[in-house]
């Protein structure tokens, strides 16, 4: 608090009283009723004095968040897309980590999950670099069960990917872990169906309907930005591109309007079904970067995501894209209906 030039227009007694009331209210946390009793005035008088103190610069209020968080963009993004939570972090500066989903997104998402997950929840983690970064950054979670929502990019790297992310989250929370030891994409539907019936994988699938908070990644349909894109043959990529695919999430493909395309691919994948994702109360997507911005918008229009952790580069695109504002994400509406 400081006495500004305009505040000097108040008399000395008013200044002293206003400063004292402001100190009680803003610094000591006392209620207006308590202040009124102390000074022998009405609580309405206290309210007027506090308002005058703000107007005349006797009190200055600053809203400060950590430098890496952009509160203004976060709130604008939440409002435009009807999200429950939107957290925007500063994009890396030139010369720093300019890859999609830089690690700081995972770190912020880890803090967000620490807020969202409550004791007894079932936390679902899908494959993705950002979710792996998030799990590595976790340092607090209440006791909860952790289940893997998709197979892995390469079963040979499971120890460094989704399986390890599930184990890490369960270790931090002290809860049970239900990993899936299987590739995400199989050669044909029959092989995928056989794997889904295996005991360990079937047990994990049984938890899908119990998931209360899920964490997913988003990919755009180009090399190095979508795990599924990179797993397919050139012919298959061209086929799905011809269907208008613009984004991928957990092996589900979406066009620019958020409608699902190429549904046959899901028959070959070990992944949580889209309808099950839509029923999960809280689905947090972690994705950022200019190269993923349009894909993020497509997935937000799908009605499958309720919250987003992203960066300023993607947020600026999402806030200025020419497409009409989508239906609120919290409606969980399916664009195909």
mmCIF file of C-alpha atoms in Angstrom:
data_model
loop_
_atom_site.group_PDB
_atom_site.id
_atom_site.type_symbol
_atom_site.label_atom_id
_atom_site.label_comp_id
_atom_site.label_asym_id
_atom_site.label_seq_id
_atom_site.Cartn_x
_atom_site.Cartn_y
_atom_site.Cartn_z
ATOM 1 C CA UNK A 1 0.000 0.000 0.000
ATOM 2 C CA UNK A 2 1.189 3.504 -0.777
ATOM 3 C CA UNK A 3 -0.224 6.999 -0.580
ATOM 4 C CA UNK A 4 -0.504 8.261 -4.127
ATOM 5 C CA UNK A 5 -0.769 11.904 -5.125
ATOM 6 C CA UNK A 6 -4.570 11.714 -5.535
ATOM 7 C CA UNK A 7 -4.904 10.184 -2.065
ATOM 8 C CA UNK A 8 -3.503 13.403 -0.518
ATOM 9 C CA UNK A 9 -6.849 15.009 -1.251
ATOM 10 C CA UNK A 10 -8.214 13.056 1.693
ATOM 11 C CA UNK A 11 -7.847 14.619 5.116
ATOM 12 C CA UNK A 12 -5.224 13.206 7.469
ATOM 13 C CA UNK A 13 -7.800 11.505 9.692
ATOM 14 C CA UNK A 14 -9.444 9.905 6.644
ATOM 15 C CA UNK A 15 -6.081 8.765 5.340
ATOM 16 C CA UNK A 16 -5.075 7.161 8.616
ATOM 17 C CA UNK A 17 -8.424 5.439 9.065
ATOM 18 C CA UNK A 18 -8.568 4.237 5.465
ATOM 19 C CA UNK A 19 -5.011 2.899 5.673
ATOM 20 C CA UNK A 20 -5.798 1.063 8.892
ATOM 21 C CA UNK A 21 -8.981 -0.473 7.511
ATOM 22 C CA UNK A 22 -7.234 -1.468 4.307
ATOM 23 C CA UNK A 23 -4.433 -3.100 6.275
ATOM 24 C CA UNK A 24 -6.945 -5.082 8.329
ATOM 25 C CA UNK A 25 -8.861 -6.183 5.219
ATOM 26 C CA UNK A 26 -6.146 -6.853 2.632
ATOM 27 C CA UNK A 27 -3.167 -7.872 4.763
ATOM 28 C CA UNK A 28 -4.669 -9.326 7.939
ATOM 29 C CA UNK A 29 -7.667 -10.976 6.310
ATOM 30 C CA UNK A 30 -10.292 -9.534 8.628
ATOM 31 C CA UNK A 31 -13.898 -9.288 7.458
ATOM 32 C CA UNK A 32 -15.735 -6.017 6.946
ATOM 33 C CA UNK A 33 -17.944 -6.847 9.926
ATOM 34 C CA UNK A 34 -14.900 -7.351 12.178
ATOM 35 C CA UNK A 35 -13.389 -4.063 10.978
ATOM 36 C CA UNK A 36 -16.684 -2.257 11.531
ATOM 37 C CA UNK A 37 -16.857 -3.511 15.119
ATOM 38 C CA UNK A 38 -13.273 -2.447 15.795
ATOM 39 C CA UNK A 39 -13.754 1.091 14.463
ATOM 40 C CA UNK A 40 -17.336 1.544 15.683
ATOM 41 C CA UNK A 41 -18.851 2.134 12.246
ATOM 42 C CA UNK A 42 -21.221 0.208 9.966
ATOM 43 C CA UNK A 43 -19.916 -2.428 7.579
ATOM 44 C CA UNK A 44 -21.325 -0.264 4.756
ATOM 45 C CA UNK A 45 -19.033 2.539 5.915
ATOM 46 C CA UNK A 46 -16.096 0.114 5.837
ATOM 47 C CA UNK A 47 -17.032 -0.922 2.295
ATOM 48 C CA UNK A 48 -17.137 2.734 1.170
ATOM 49 C CA UNK A 49 -13.781 3.491 2.761
ATOM 50 C CA UNK A 50 -12.145 0.481 1.099
ATOM 51 C CA UNK A 51 -13.633 1.460 -2.242
ATOM 52 C CA UNK A 52 -12.398 5.022 -1.840
ATOM 53 C CA UNK A 53 -8.933 3.751 -0.893
ATOM 54 C CA UNK A 54 -8.777 1.902 -4.208
ATOM 55 C CA UNK A 55 -10.164 4.796 -6.236
ATOM 56 C CA UNK A 56 -7.730 7.312 -4.755
ATOM 57 C CA UNK A 57 -4.662 5.083 -5.046
ATOM 58 C CA UNK A 58 -4.172 4.625 -1.315
ATOM 59 C CA UNK A 59 -4.292 0.882 -2.009
ATOM 60 C CA UNK A 60 -2.815 -0.730 -5.090
ATOM 61 C CA UNK A 61 -3.705 -4.319 -5.916
ATOM 62 C CA UNK A 62 -1.471 -6.337 -8.217
ATOM 63 C CA UNK A 63 -2.451 -9.706 -9.625
ATOM 64 C CA UNK A 64 0.737 -11.652 -10.117
ATOM 65 C CA UNK A 65 1.208 -15.171 -11.422
ATOM 66 C CA UNK A 66 4.494 -16.958 -12.165
ATOM 67 C CA UNK A 67 6.224 -15.426 -15.171
ATOM 68 C CA UNK A 68 5.794 -18.545 -17.311
ATOM 69 C CA UNK A 69 1.980 -18.463 -17.009
ATOM 70 C CA UNK A 70 -0.124 -16.156 -19.183
ATOM 71 C CA UNK A 71 -3.267 -15.474 -17.164
ATOM 72 C CA UNK A 72 -4.929 -13.256 -19.788
ATOM 73 C CA UNK A 73 -4.613 -15.759 -22.620
ATOM 74 C CA UNK A 74 -5.601 -18.597 -20.280
ATOM 75 C CA UNK A 75 -8.864 -16.909 -19.342
ATOM 76 C CA UNK A 76 -9.623 -15.890 -22.936
ATOM 77 C CA UNK A 77 -9.024 -19.434 -24.173
ATOM 78 C CA UNK A 78 -11.197 -20.916 -21.445
ATOM 79 C CA UNK A 79 -14.039 -18.554 -22.335
ATOM 80 C CA UNK A 80 -13.813 -18.985 -26.125
ATOM 81 C CA UNK A 81 -13.872 -22.782 -26.044
ATOM 82 C CA UNK A 82 -16.040 -23.263 -22.965
ATOM 83 C CA UNK A 83 -13.341 -25.201 -21.133
ATOM 84 C CA UNK A 84 -13.271 -26.022 -17.448
ATOM 85 C CA UNK A 85 -9.568 -25.160 -17.196
ATOM 86 C CA UNK A 86 -7.177 -23.565 -19.682
ATOM 87 C CA UNK A 87 -3.559 -22.953 -18.712
ATOM 88 C CA UNK A 88 -1.284 -21.142 -21.160
ATOM 89 C CA UNK A 89 2.470 -21.062 -20.616
ATOM 90 C CA UNK A 90 5.072 -18.989 -22.429
ATOM 91 C CA UNK A 91 6.391 -20.588 -25.603
ATOM 92 C CA UNK A 92 10.141 -21.233 -25.695
ATOM 93 C CA UNK A 93 12.176 -18.330 -26.974
ATOM 94 C CA UNK A 94 14.217 -18.726 -30.138
ATOM 95 C CA UNK A 95 17.132 -21.074 -29.576
ATOM 96 C CA UNK A 96 15.460 -22.914 -26.708
ATOM 97 C CA UNK A 97 13.349 -26.074 -26.900
ATOM 98 C CA UNK A 98 11.187 -25.400 -29.957
ATOM 99 C CA UNK A 99 9.815 -28.923 -30.284
ATOM 100 C CA UNK A 100 6.064 -29.514 -30.045
ATOM 101 C CA UNK A 101 4.927 -29.988 -26.459
ATOM 102 C CA UNK A 102 8.065 -28.652 -24.749
ATOM 103 C CA UNK A 103 8.767 -30.152 -21.350
ATOM 104 C CA UNK A 104 7.459 -27.135 -19.441
ATOM 105 C CA UNK A 105 3.937 -28.056 -20.603
ATOM 106 C CA UNK A 106 4.299 -31.376 -18.815
ATOM 107 C CA UNK A 107 5.552 -29.665 -15.688
ATOM 108 C CA UNK A 108 2.573 -27.311 -15.565
ATOM 109 C CA UNK A 109 0.194 -30.193 -16.336
ATOM 110 C CA UNK A 110 1.696 -32.136 -13.433
ATOM 111 C CA UNK A 111 0.843 -29.254 -11.098
ATOM 112 C CA UNK A 112 -2.668 -29.070 -12.572
ATOM 113 C CA UNK A 113 -3.254 -32.784 -11.988
ATOM 114 C CA UNK A 114 -2.105 -32.258 -8.416
ATOM 115 C CA UNK A 115 -5.057 -29.872 -8.078
ATOM 116 C CA UNK A 116 -7.649 -31.891 -10.004
ATOM 117 C CA UNK A 117 -7.106 -35.429 -8.718
ATOM 118 C CA UNK A 118 -8.707 -36.265 -5.382
ATOM 119 C CA UNK A 119 -8.370 -39.300 -3.158
ATOM 120 C CA UNK A 120 -10.075 -42.341 -4.625
ATOM 121 C CA UNK A 121 -10.047 -41.063 -8.216
ATOM 122 C CA UNK A 122 -9.019 -43.232 -11.143
ATOM 123 C CA UNK A 123 -6.429 -41.427 -13.284
ATOM 124 C CA UNK A 124 -6.084 -42.466 -16.932
ATOM 125 C CA UNK A 125 -2.921 -41.744 -18.938
ATOM 126 C CA UNK A 126 -2.766 -42.027 -22.722
ATOM 127 C CA UNK A 127 0.413 -42.412 -24.755
ATOM 128 C CA UNK A 128 2.189 -39.208 -25.706
ATOM 129 C CA UNK A 129 5.450 -37.352 -25.195
ATOM 130 C CA UNK A 130 3.647 -34.655 -23.231
ATOM 131 C CA UNK A 131 2.009 -37.125 -20.854
ATOM 132 C CA UNK A 132 5.363 -38.825 -20.325
ATOM 133 C CA UNK A 133 6.921 -35.433 -19.467
ATOM 134 C CA UNK A 134 3.967 -34.769 -17.158
ATOM 135 C CA UNK A 135 4.388 -38.042 -15.292
ATOM 136 C CA UNK A 136 8.128 -37.454 -14.877
ATOM 137 C CA UNK A 137 7.373 -34.062 -13.295
ATOM 138 C CA UNK A 138 4.765 -35.325 -10.834
ATOM 139 C CA UNK A 139 5.699 -34.740 -7.200
ATOM 140 C CA UNK A 140 2.279 -34.898 -5.539
ATOM 141 C CA UNK A 141 -0.911 -36.845 -6.095
ATOM 142 C CA UNK A 142 -3.498 -38.023 -3.581
ATOM 143 C CA UNK A 143 -4.016 -41.793 -3.318
ATOM 144 C CA UNK A 144 -5.570 -42.930 -6.600
ATOM 145 C CA UNK A 145 -5.573 -45.764 -9.099
ATOM 146 C CA UNK A 146 -3.659 -45.148 -12.329
ATOM 147 C CA UNK A 147 -4.595 -46.905 -15.571
ATOM 148 C CA UNK A 148 -3.037 -46.776 -19.028
ATOM 149 C CA UNK A 149 -5.535 -45.741 -21.720
ATOM 150 C CA UNK A 150 -3.612 -46.752 -24.838
ATOM 151 C CA UNK A 151 -0.975 -49.159 -25.966
ATOM 152 C CA UNK A 152 2.540 -47.891 -26.526
ATOM 153 C CA UNK A 153 4.250 -46.541 -29.623
ATOM 154 C CA UNK A 154 6.806 -49.330 -29.516
ATOM 155 C CA UNK A 155 6.513 -52.216 -27.072
ATOM 156 C CA UNK A 156 10.304 -52.365 -26.982
ATOM 157 C CA UNK A 157 10.452 -48.908 -25.389
ATOM 158 C CA UNK A 158 7.660 -49.463 -22.872
ATOM 159 C CA UNK A 159 9.994 -48.959 -19.937
ATOM 160 C CA UNK A 160 10.698 -45.418 -21.148
ATOM 161 C CA UNK A 161 7.175 -44.564 -22.232
ATOM 162 C CA UNK A 162 3.559 -44.981 -21.225
ATOM 163 C CA UNK A 163 4.115 -47.962 -18.954
ATOM 164 C CA UNK A 164 6.737 -46.083 -16.976
ATOM 165 C CA UNK A 165 4.484 -43.008 -16.847
ATOM 166 C CA UNK A 166 1.710 -45.093 -15.277
ATOM 167 C CA UNK A 167 4.136 -46.631 -12.808
ATOM 168 C CA UNK A 168 5.559 -43.223 -11.918
ATOM 169 C CA UNK A 169 2.118 -41.698 -11.271
ATOM 170 C CA UNK A 170 1.083 -44.690 -9.168
ATOM 171 C CA UNK A 171 4.322 -44.470 -7.186
ATOM 172 C CA UNK A 172 3.734 -40.782 -6.419
ATOM 173 C CA UNK A 173 0.120 -41.400 -5.399
ATOM 174 C CA UNK A 174 0.723 -44.648 -3.565
ATOM 175 C CA UNK A 175 -2.070 -46.282 -5.571
ATOM 176 C CA UNK A 176 -2.424 -49.239 -7.898
ATOM 177 C CA UNK A 177 -0.979 -49.224 -11.417
ATOM 178 C CA UNK A 178 -2.663 -50.916 -14.376
ATOM 179 C CA UNK A 179 -0.299 -50.673 -17.374
ATOM 180 C CA UNK A 180 -0.884 -52.098 -20.836
ATOM 181 C CA UNK A 181 1.992 -54.127 -22.226
ATOM 182 C CA UNK A 182 1.029 -53.960 -25.895
ATOM 183 C CA UNK A 183 1.646 -51.825 -28.989
ATOM 184 C CA UNK A 184 -0.923 -49.173 -29.778
ATOM 185 C CA UNK A 185 -1.266 -50.196 -33.433
ATOM 186 C CA UNK A 186 -1.592 -53.801 -34.613
ATOM 187 C CA UNK A 187 -1.407 -55.235 -38.138
ATOM 188 C CA UNK A 188 -5.101 -56.135 -38.293
ATOM 189 C CA UNK A 189 -8.350 -56.070 -36.247
ATOM 190 C CA UNK A 190 -8.124 -59.767 -35.363
ATOM 191 C CA UNK A 191 -4.733 -59.369 -33.675
ATOM 192 C CA UNK A 192 -5.956 -56.307 -31.800
ATOM 193 C CA UNK A 193 -9.074 -58.149 -30.611
ATOM 194 C CA UNK A 194 -6.987 -61.085 -29.404
ATOM 195 C CA UNK A 195 -4.716 -58.786 -27.400
ATOM 196 C CA UNK A 196 -7.680 -56.969 -25.832
ATOM 197 C CA UNK A 197 -8.830 -60.328 -24.451
ATOM 198 C CA UNK A 198 -5.528 -61.060 -22.755
ATOM 199 C CA UNK A 199 -5.882 -61.016 -18.973
ATOM 200 C CA UNK A 200 -3.691 -58.024 -18.136
ATOM 201 C CA UNK A 201 -5.001 -55.852 -20.953
ATOM 202 C CA UNK A 202 -8.621 -56.842 -20.294
ATOM 203 C CA UNK A 203 -8.150 -55.888 -16.629
ATOM 204 C CA UNK A 204 -6.947 -52.430 -17.626
ATOM 205 C CA UNK A 205 -9.889 -52.011 -20.014
ATOM 206 C CA UNK A 206 -12.265 -52.819 -17.152
ATOM 207 C CA UNK A 207 -11.093 -49.636 -15.443
ATOM 208 C CA UNK A 208 -11.869 -47.382 -18.410
ATOM 209 C CA UNK A 209 -15.459 -46.788 -17.268
ATOM 210 C CA UNK A 210 -14.169 -45.884 -13.796
ATOM 211 C CA UNK A 211 -11.700 -43.213 -14.922
ATOM 212 C CA UNK A 212 -12.536 -39.815 -13.396
ATOM 213 C CA UNK A 213 -9.558 -37.781 -14.686
ATOM 214 C CA UNK A 214 -7.730 -38.491 -17.934
ATOM 215 C CA UNK A 215 -4.599 -36.981 -19.456
ATOM 216 C CA UNK A 216 -4.152 -37.114 -23.247
ATOM 217 C CA UNK A 217 -1.888 -35.778 -25.988
ATOM 218 C CA UNK A 218 -2.796 -34.315 -29.396
ATOM 219 C CA UNK A 219 -0.984 -34.747 -32.697
ATOM 220 C CA UNK A 220 -1.346 -33.061 -36.072
ATOM 221 C CA UNK A 221 -1.277 -35.183 -39.207
ATOM 222 C CA UNK A 222 2.365 -34.825 -40.186
ATOM 223 C CA UNK A 223 5.655 -36.622 -39.532
ATOM 224 C CA UNK A 224 7.029 -36.353 -36.021
ATOM 225 C CA UNK A 225 3.897 -34.635 -34.701
ATOM 226 C CA UNK A 226 1.569 -37.642 -34.623
ATOM 227 C CA UNK A 227 2.603 -41.001 -33.255
ATOM 228 C CA UNK A 228 -0.067 -42.797 -35.265
ATOM 229 C CA UNK A 229 0.986 -41.037 -38.471
ATOM 230 C CA UNK A 230 4.529 -42.268 -37.958
ATOM 231 C CA UNK A 231 3.392 -45.869 -37.373
ATOM 232 C CA UNK A 232 1.458 -46.166 -40.653
ATOM 233 C CA UNK A 233 2.668 -46.955 -44.154
ATOM 234 C CA UNK A 234 2.824 -44.247 -46.819
ATOM 235 C CA UNK A 235 -0.255 -45.714 -48.475
ATOM 236 C CA UNK A 236 -2.216 -45.698 -45.238
ATOM 237 C CA UNK A 237 -1.195 -42.122 -44.461
ATOM 238 C CA UNK A 238 -2.360 -40.999 -47.875
ATOM 239 C CA UNK A 239 -5.674 -42.812 -47.406
ATOM 240 C CA UNK A 240 -6.457 -41.122 -44.105
ATOM 241 C CA UNK A 241 -5.245 -37.776 -45.398
ATOM 242 C CA UNK A 242 -7.784 -38.113 -48.226
ATOM 243 C CA UNK A 243 -10.507 -38.366 -45.571
ATOM 244 C CA UNK A 244 -9.541 -34.927 -44.299
ATOM 245 C CA UNK A 245 -7.789 -35.944 -41.094
ATOM 246 C CA UNK A 246 -6.386 -32.885 -39.310
ATOM 247 C CA UNK A 247 -5.681 -34.217 -35.828
ATOM 248 C CA UNK A 248 -5.071 -37.378 -33.852
ATOM 249 C CA UNK A 249 -5.653 -38.145 -30.199
ATOM 250 C CA UNK A 250 -5.230 -41.572 -28.627
ATOM 251 C CA UNK A 251 -5.389 -43.175 -32.109
ATOM 252 C CA UNK A 252 -8.690 -41.412 -32.924
ATOM 253 C CA UNK A 253 -8.640 -39.252 -36.059
ATOM 254 C CA UNK A 254 -10.508 -35.955 -36.492
ATOM 255 C CA UNK A 255 -11.193 -33.544 -39.330
ATOM 256 C CA UNK A 256 -10.905 -29.790 -38.855
ATOM 257 C CA UNK A 257 -14.471 -29.610 -37.508
ATOM 258 C CA UNK A 258 -13.776 -32.184 -34.807
ATOM 259 C CA UNK A 259 -15.666 -35.002 -36.520
ATOM 260 C CA UNK A 260 -14.141 -38.438 -36.315
ATOM 261 C CA UNK A 261 -12.833 -39.901 -39.552
ATOM 262 C CA UNK A 262 -11.098 -43.151 -40.415
ATOM 263 C CA UNK A 263 -12.861 -45.061 -37.666
ATOM 264 C CA UNK A 264 -11.638 -48.349 -39.079
ATOM 265 C CA UNK A 265 -8.206 -47.513 -37.683
ATOM 266 C CA UNK A 266 -9.568 -47.916 -34.160
ATOM 267 C CA UNK A 267 -10.308 -51.562 -34.828
ATOM 268 C CA UNK A 268 -6.547 -52.139 -35.118
ATOM 269 C CA UNK A 269 -5.638 -50.141 -32.032
ATOM 270 C CA UNK A 270 -5.326 -50.765 -28.325
ATOM 271 C CA UNK A 271 -6.938 -47.593 -27.001
ATOM 272 C CA UNK A 272 -9.812 -46.208 -24.986
ATOM 273 C CA UNK A 273 -12.923 -45.762 -27.133
ATOM 274 C CA UNK A 274 -14.065 -42.223 -27.961
ATOM 275 C CA UNK A 275 -17.465 -42.790 -26.332
ATOM 276 C CA UNK A 276 -15.741 -43.792 -23.111
ATOM 277 C CA UNK A 277 -13.498 -40.733 -23.256
ATOM 278 C CA UNK A 278 -16.590 -38.539 -23.622
ATOM 279 C CA UNK A 279 -18.008 -39.977 -20.392
ATOM 280 C CA UNK A 280 -14.891 -39.239 -18.329
ATOM 281 C CA UNK A 281 -15.679 -36.187 -16.153
ATOM 282 C CA UNK A 282 -12.306 -34.465 -16.666
ATOM 283 C CA UNK A 283 -10.137 -34.944 -19.766
ATOM 284 C CA UNK A 284 -7.003 -32.783 -19.797
ATOM 285 C CA UNK A 285 -5.191 -32.381 -23.119
ATOM 286 C CA UNK A 286 -1.528 -31.328 -23.162
ATOM 287 C CA UNK A 287 -0.357 -29.918 -26.483
ATOM 288 C CA UNK A 288 1.378 -26.818 -27.778
ATOM 289 C CA UNK A 289 3.351 -25.210 -30.569
ATOM 290 C CA UNK A 290 2.332 -23.584 -33.846
ATOM 291 C CA UNK A 291 2.527 -26.881 -35.725
ATOM 292 C CA UNK A 292 -0.130 -28.385 -33.468
ATOM 293 C CA UNK A 293 -2.376 -25.346 -33.113
ATOM 294 C CA UNK A 294 -4.936 -26.296 -35.786
ATOM 295 C CA UNK A 295 -5.007 -29.886 -34.514
ATOM 296 C CA UNK A 296 -5.695 -28.677 -30.987
ATOM 297 C CA UNK A 297 -8.624 -26.641 -32.288
ATOM 298 C CA UNK A 298 -10.024 -29.695 -34.076
ATOM 299 C CA UNK A 299 -9.859 -31.836 -30.945
ATOM 300 C CA UNK A 300 -11.430 -29.096 -28.832
ATOM 301 C CA UNK A 301 -14.369 -29.120 -31.253
ATOM 302 C CA UNK A 302 -14.733 -32.902 -30.839
ATOM 303 C CA UNK A 303 -16.302 -32.578 -27.390
ATOM 304 C CA UNK A 304 -13.865 -35.072 -25.900
ATOM 305 C CA UNK A 305 -11.695 -32.620 -23.934
ATOM 306 C CA UNK A 306 -12.684 -30.502 -20.935
ATOM 307 C CA UNK A 307 -9.372 -28.787 -20.089
ATOM 308 C CA UNK A 308 -6.204 -27.772 -21.928
ATOM 309 C CA UNK A 309 -2.574 -27.048 -21.089
ATOM 310 C CA UNK A 310 -0.899 -25.278 -24.008
ATOM 311 C CA UNK A 311 1.527 -22.493 -24.879
ATOM 312 C CA UNK A 312 1.243 -18.944 -26.181
ATOM 313 C CA UNK A 313 2.058 -19.923 -29.777
ATOM 314 C CA UNK A 314 -0.901 -22.295 -29.975
ATOM 315 C CA UNK A 315 -3.139 -20.047 -27.881
ATOM 316 C CA UNK A 316 -2.660 -17.092 -30.218
ATOM 317 C CA UNK A 317 -3.802 -19.205 -33.154
ATOM 318 C CA UNK A 318 -6.774 -20.632 -31.257
ATOM 319 C CA UNK A 319 -7.911 -17.182 -30.151
ATOM 320 C CA UNK A 320 -7.746 -15.674 -33.642
ATOM 321 C CA UNK A 321 -8.672 -18.538 -35.980
ATOM 322 C CA UNK A 322 -11.366 -17.622 -38.476
ATOM 323 C CA UNK A 323 -13.672 -20.531 -37.696
ATOM 324 C CA UNK A 324 -16.747 -19.618 -35.638
ATOM 325 C CA UNK A 325 -16.480 -20.181 -31.909
ATOM 326 C CA UNK A 326 -17.216 -23.853 -31.218
ATOM 327 C CA UNK A 327 -19.876 -25.202 -28.909
ATOM 328 C CA UNK A 328 -18.685 -25.137 -25.287
ATOM 329 C CA UNK A 329 -16.341 -28.050 -24.644
ATOM 330 C CA UNK A 330 -18.086 -28.773 -21.366
ATOM 331 C CA UNK A 331 -21.240 -29.738 -23.268
ATOM 332 C CA UNK A 332 -19.272 -32.817 -24.454
ATOM 333 C CA UNK A 333 -21.324 -32.635 -27.657
ATOM 334 C CA UNK A 334 -20.434 -35.010 -30.490
ATOM 335 C CA UNK A 335 -20.097 -33.078 -33.804
ATOM 336 C CA UNK A 336 -21.395 -36.167 -35.627
ATOM 337 C CA UNK A 337 -24.775 -35.996 -33.873
#
